[in-house]
mmCIF file of C-alpha atoms in Angstrom:
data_model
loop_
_atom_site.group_PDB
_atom_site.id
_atom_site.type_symbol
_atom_site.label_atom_id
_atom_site.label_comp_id
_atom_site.label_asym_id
_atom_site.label_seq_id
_atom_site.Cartn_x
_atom_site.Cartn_y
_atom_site.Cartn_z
ATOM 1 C CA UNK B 20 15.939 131.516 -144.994
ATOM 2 C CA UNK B 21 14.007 128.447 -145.174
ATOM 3 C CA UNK B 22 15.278 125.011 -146.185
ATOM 4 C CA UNK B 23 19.309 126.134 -147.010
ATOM 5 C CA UNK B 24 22.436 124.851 -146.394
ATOM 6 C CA UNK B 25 22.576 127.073 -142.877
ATOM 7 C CA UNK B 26 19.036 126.850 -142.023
ATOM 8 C CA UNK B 27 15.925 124.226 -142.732
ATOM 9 C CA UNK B 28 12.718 125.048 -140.265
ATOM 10 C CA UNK B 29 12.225 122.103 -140.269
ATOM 11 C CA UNK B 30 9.300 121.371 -138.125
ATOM 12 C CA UNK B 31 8.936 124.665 -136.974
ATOM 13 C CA UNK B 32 7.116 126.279 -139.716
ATOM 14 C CA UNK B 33 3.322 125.578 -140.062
ATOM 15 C CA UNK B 34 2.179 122.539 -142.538
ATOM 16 C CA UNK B 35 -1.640 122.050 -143.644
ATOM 17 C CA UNK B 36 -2.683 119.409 -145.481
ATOM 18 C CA UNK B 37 -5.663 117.711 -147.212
ATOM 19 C CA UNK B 38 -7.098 121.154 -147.493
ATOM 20 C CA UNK B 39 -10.305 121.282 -149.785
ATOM 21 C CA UNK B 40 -11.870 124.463 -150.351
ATOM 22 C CA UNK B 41 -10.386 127.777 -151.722
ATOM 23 C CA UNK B 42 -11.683 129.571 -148.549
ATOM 24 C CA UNK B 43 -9.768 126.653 -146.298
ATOM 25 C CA UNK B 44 -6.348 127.266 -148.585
ATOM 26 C CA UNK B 45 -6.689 131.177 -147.924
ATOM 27 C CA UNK B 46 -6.463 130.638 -143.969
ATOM 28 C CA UNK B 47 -4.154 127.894 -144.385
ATOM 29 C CA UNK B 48 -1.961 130.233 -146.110
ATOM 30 C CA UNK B 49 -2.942 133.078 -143.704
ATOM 31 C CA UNK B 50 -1.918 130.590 -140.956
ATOM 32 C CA UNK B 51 1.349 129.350 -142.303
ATOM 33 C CA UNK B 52 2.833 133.319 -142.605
ATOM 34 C CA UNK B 53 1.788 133.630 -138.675
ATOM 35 C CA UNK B 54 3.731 131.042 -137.798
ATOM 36 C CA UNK B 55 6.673 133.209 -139.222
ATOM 37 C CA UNK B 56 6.025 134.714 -135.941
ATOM 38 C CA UNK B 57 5.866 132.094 -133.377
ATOM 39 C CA UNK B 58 8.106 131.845 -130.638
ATOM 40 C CA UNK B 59 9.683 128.435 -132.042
ATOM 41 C CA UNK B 60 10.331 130.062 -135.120
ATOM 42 C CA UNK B 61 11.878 133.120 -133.628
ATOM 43 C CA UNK B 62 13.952 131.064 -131.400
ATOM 44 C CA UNK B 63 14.912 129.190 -134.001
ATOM 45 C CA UNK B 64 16.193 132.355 -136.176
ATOM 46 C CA UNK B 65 18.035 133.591 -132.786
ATOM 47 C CA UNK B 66 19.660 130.151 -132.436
ATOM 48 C CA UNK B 67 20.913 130.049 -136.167
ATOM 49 C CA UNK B 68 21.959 133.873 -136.168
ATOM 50 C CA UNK B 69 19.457 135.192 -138.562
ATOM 51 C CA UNK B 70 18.964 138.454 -137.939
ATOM 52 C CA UNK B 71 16.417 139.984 -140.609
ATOM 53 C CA UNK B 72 12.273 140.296 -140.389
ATOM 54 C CA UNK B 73 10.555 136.629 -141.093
ATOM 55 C CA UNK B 74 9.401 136.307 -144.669
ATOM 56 C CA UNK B 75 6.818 133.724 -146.020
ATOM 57 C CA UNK B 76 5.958 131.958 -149.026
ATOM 58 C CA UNK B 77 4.119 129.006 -149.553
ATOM 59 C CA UNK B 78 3.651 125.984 -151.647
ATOM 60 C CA UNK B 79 0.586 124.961 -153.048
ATOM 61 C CA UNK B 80 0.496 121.837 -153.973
ATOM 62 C CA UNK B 81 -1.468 118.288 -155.400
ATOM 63 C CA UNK B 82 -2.493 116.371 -152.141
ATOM 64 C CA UNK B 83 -1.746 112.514 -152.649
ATOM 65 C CA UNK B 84 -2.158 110.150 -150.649
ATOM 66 C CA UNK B 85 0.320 108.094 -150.237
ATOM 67 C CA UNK B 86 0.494 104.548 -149.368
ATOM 68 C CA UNK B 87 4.128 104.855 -148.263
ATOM 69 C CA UNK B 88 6.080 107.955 -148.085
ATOM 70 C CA UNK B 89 9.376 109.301 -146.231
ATOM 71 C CA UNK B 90 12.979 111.019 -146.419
ATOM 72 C CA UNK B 91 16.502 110.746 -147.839
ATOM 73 C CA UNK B 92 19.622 112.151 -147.321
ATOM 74 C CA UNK B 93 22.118 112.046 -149.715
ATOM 75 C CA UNK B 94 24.540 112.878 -147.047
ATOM 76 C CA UNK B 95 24.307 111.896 -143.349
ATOM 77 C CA UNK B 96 22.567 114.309 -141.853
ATOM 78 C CA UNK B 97 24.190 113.477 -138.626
ATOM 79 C CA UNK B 98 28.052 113.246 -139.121
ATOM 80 C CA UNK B 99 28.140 114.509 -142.830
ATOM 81 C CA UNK B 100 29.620 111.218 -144.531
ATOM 82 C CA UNK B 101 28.928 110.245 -147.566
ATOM 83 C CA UNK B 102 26.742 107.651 -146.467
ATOM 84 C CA UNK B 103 22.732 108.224 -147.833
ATOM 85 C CA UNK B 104 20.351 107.734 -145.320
ATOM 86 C CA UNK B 105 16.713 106.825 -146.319
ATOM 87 C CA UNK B 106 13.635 107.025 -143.313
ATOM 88 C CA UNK B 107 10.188 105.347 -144.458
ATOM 89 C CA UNK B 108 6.934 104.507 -142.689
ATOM 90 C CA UNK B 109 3.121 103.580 -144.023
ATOM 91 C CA UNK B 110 0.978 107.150 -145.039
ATOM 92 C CA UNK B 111 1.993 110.284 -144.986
ATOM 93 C CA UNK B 112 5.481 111.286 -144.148
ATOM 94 C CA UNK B 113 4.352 113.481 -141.597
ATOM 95 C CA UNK B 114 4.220 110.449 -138.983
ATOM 96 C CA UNK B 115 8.546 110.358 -140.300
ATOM 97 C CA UNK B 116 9.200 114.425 -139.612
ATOM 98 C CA UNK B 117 7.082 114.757 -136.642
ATOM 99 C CA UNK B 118 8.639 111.344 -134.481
ATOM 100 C CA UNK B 119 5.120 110.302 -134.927
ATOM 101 C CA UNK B 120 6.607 106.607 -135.627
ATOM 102 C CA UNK B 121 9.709 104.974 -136.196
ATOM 103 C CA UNK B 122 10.374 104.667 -139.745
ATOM 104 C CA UNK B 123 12.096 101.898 -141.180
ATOM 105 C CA UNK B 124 15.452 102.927 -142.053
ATOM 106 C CA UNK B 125 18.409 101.963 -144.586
ATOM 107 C CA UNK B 126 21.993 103.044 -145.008
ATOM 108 C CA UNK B 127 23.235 102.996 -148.225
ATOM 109 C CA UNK B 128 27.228 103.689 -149.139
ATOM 110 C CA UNK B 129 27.518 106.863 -151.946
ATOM 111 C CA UNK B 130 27.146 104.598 -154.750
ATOM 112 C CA UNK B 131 23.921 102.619 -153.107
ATOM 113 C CA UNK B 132 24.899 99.735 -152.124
ATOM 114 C CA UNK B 133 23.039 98.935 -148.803
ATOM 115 C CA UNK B 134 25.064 98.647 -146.125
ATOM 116 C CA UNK B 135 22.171 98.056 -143.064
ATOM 117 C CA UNK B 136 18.509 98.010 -143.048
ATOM 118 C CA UNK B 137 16.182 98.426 -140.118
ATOM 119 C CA UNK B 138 12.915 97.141 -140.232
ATOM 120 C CA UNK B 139 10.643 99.108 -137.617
ATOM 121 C CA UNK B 140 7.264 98.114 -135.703
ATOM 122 C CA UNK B 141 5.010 100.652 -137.403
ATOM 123 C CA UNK B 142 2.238 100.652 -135.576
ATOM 124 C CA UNK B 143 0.595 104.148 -136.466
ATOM 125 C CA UNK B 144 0.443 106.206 -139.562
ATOM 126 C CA UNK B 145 -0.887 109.699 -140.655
ATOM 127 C CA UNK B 146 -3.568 109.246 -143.177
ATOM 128 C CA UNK B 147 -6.209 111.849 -144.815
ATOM 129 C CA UNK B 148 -9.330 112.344 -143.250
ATOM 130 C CA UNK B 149 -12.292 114.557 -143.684
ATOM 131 C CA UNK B 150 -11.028 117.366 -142.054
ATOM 132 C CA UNK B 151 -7.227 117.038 -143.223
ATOM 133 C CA UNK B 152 -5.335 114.120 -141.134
ATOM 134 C CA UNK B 153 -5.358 111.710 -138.805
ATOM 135 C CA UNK B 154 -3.200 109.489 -136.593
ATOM 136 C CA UNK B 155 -4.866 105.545 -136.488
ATOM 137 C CA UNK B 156 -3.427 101.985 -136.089
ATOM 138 C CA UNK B 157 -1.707 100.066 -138.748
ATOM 139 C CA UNK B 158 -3.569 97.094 -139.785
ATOM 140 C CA UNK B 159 -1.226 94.292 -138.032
ATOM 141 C CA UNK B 160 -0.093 92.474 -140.945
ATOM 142 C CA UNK B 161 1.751 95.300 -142.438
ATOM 143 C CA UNK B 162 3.976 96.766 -139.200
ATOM 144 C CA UNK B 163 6.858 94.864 -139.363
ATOM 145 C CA UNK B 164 7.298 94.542 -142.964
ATOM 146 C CA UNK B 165 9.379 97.129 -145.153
ATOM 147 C CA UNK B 166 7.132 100.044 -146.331
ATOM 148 C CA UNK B 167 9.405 100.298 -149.399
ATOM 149 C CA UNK B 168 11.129 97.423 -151.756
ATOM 150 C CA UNK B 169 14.492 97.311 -152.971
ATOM 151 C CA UNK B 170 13.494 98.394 -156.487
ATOM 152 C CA UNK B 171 12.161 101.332 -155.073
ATOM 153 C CA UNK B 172 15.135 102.041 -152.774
ATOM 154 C CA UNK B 173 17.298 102.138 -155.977
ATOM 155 C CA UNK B 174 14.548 104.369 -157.699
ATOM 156 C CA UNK B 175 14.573 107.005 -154.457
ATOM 157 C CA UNK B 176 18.333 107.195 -155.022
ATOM 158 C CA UNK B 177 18.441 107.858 -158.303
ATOM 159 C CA UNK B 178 15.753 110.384 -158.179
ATOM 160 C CA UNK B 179 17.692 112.158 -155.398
ATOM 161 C CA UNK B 180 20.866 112.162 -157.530
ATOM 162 C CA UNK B 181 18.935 113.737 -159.887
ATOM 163 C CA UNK B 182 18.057 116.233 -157.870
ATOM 164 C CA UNK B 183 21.558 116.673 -156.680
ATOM 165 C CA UNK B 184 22.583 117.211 -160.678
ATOM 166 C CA UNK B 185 19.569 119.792 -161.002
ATOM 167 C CA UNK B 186 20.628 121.842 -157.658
ATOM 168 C CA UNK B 187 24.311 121.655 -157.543
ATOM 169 C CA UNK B 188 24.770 119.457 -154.027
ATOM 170 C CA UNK B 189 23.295 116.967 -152.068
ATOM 171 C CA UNK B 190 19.587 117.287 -151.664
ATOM 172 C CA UNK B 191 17.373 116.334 -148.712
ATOM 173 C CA UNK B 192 14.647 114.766 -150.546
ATOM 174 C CA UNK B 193 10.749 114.412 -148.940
ATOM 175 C CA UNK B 194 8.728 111.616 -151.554
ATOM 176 C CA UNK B 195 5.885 110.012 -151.110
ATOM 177 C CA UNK B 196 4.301 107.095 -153.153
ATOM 178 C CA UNK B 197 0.831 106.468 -154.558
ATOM 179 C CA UNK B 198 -1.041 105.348 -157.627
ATOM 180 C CA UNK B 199 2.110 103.219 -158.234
ATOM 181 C CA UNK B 200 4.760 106.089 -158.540
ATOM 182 C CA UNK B 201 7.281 107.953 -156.463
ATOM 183 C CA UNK B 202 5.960 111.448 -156.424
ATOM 184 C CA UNK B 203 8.963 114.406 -155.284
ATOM 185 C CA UNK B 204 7.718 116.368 -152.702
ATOM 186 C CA UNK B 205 10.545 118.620 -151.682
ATOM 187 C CA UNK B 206 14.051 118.619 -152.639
ATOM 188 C CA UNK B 207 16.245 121.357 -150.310
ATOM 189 C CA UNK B 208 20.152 121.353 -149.408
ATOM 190 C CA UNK B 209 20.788 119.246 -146.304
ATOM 191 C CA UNK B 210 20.997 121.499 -143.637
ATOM 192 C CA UNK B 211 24.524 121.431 -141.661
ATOM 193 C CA UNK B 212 24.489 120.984 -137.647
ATOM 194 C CA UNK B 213 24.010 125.045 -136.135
ATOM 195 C CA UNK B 214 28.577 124.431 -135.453
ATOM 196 C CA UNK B 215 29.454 123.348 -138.775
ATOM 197 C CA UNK B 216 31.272 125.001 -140.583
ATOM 198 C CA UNK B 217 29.802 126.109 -143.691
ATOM 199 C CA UNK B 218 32.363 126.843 -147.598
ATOM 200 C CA UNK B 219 32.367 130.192 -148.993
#
């Protein structure tokens, strides 16, 4: 039921990261399907109207660290224009999902034009450490700038669009940057607000 059109998780299922050793990815993985079970998640399901047992799969992935990293919407997630909605910060995009920070954001119209940018104060980051991640400061000189360039705001959208072409709708796309690429981490349907109605 995970990342659809009537359902995403989003934050509620467990996430591990920077993971090292085959023994640590076994009890990540053992520790992602128990939080199938936790009482967010099960709320969650109750909320949404899912009625069936939890089931659990997990990717396994390439860590990278990223320098910058974030999310777009091809859609706005909030009032389901047309408008694409791109969220950015310094590190990993965890400090974007969780509300660690406040990304930098830009709206864009549907053929990606910008229409406004915000530049935030990023003051804090998630960033690798030896034992997985870390929250720490953001060295000074780099919070108020944007953590992404135009050229790669046009490169985001076009990758999404992809995406979009590959899946069949408008994707919800999770990228991070490092080693001077974009690298796709997740591409899933936007998820529609629990009263919205949702086409046969």
């Amino acid at each position: 039921e995970e990342d659809g059109i009537v359902s995403s998780f989003a934050g509620v299922y467990l996430s591990r990261l920077n993971i090292k050793t085959p023994e640590a990815v076994i009890q990540a993985l053992a520790d992602i399907r128990e939080s199938a079970f936790a009482p967010a998640a099960l709320a969650y399901r109750r909320k949404r109207g899912i009625c069936s047992p939890p089931q659990m799969a997990a990717v396994v992935q390439t860590f990278v660290m990223p320098e910058a990293s974030g999310v777009l919407f091809l859609r706005d997630p909030v009032d389901d224009s047309e408008k694409i909605v791109l969220e950015a910060s310094w590190g990993l995009g965890e400090a974007v999902v969780a509300g660690v920070v406040t990304p930098d954001r830009w709206v864009l119209s549907a053929e990606g034009d910008v229409i406004s940018s915000t530049i935030s104060e990023k003051d804090t980051a998630v960033i690798a450490d030896d034992t997985g991640t870390k929250v720490t400061e953001v060295d000074p000189r780099l919070r108020g700038i944007p953590s992404v360039g135009d050229a790669c705001v046009r490169e985001l959208v076009a990758l999404a669009r992809s995406c979009e072409k590959l899946f069949g709708c408008p994707q919800d796309i999770e990228w991070a940057i490092a080693s001077d690429r974009i690298w796709l981490l997740q591409s899933r349907p936007i998820t529609r607000p629990a009263n919205a109605p949702v086409s046969p």
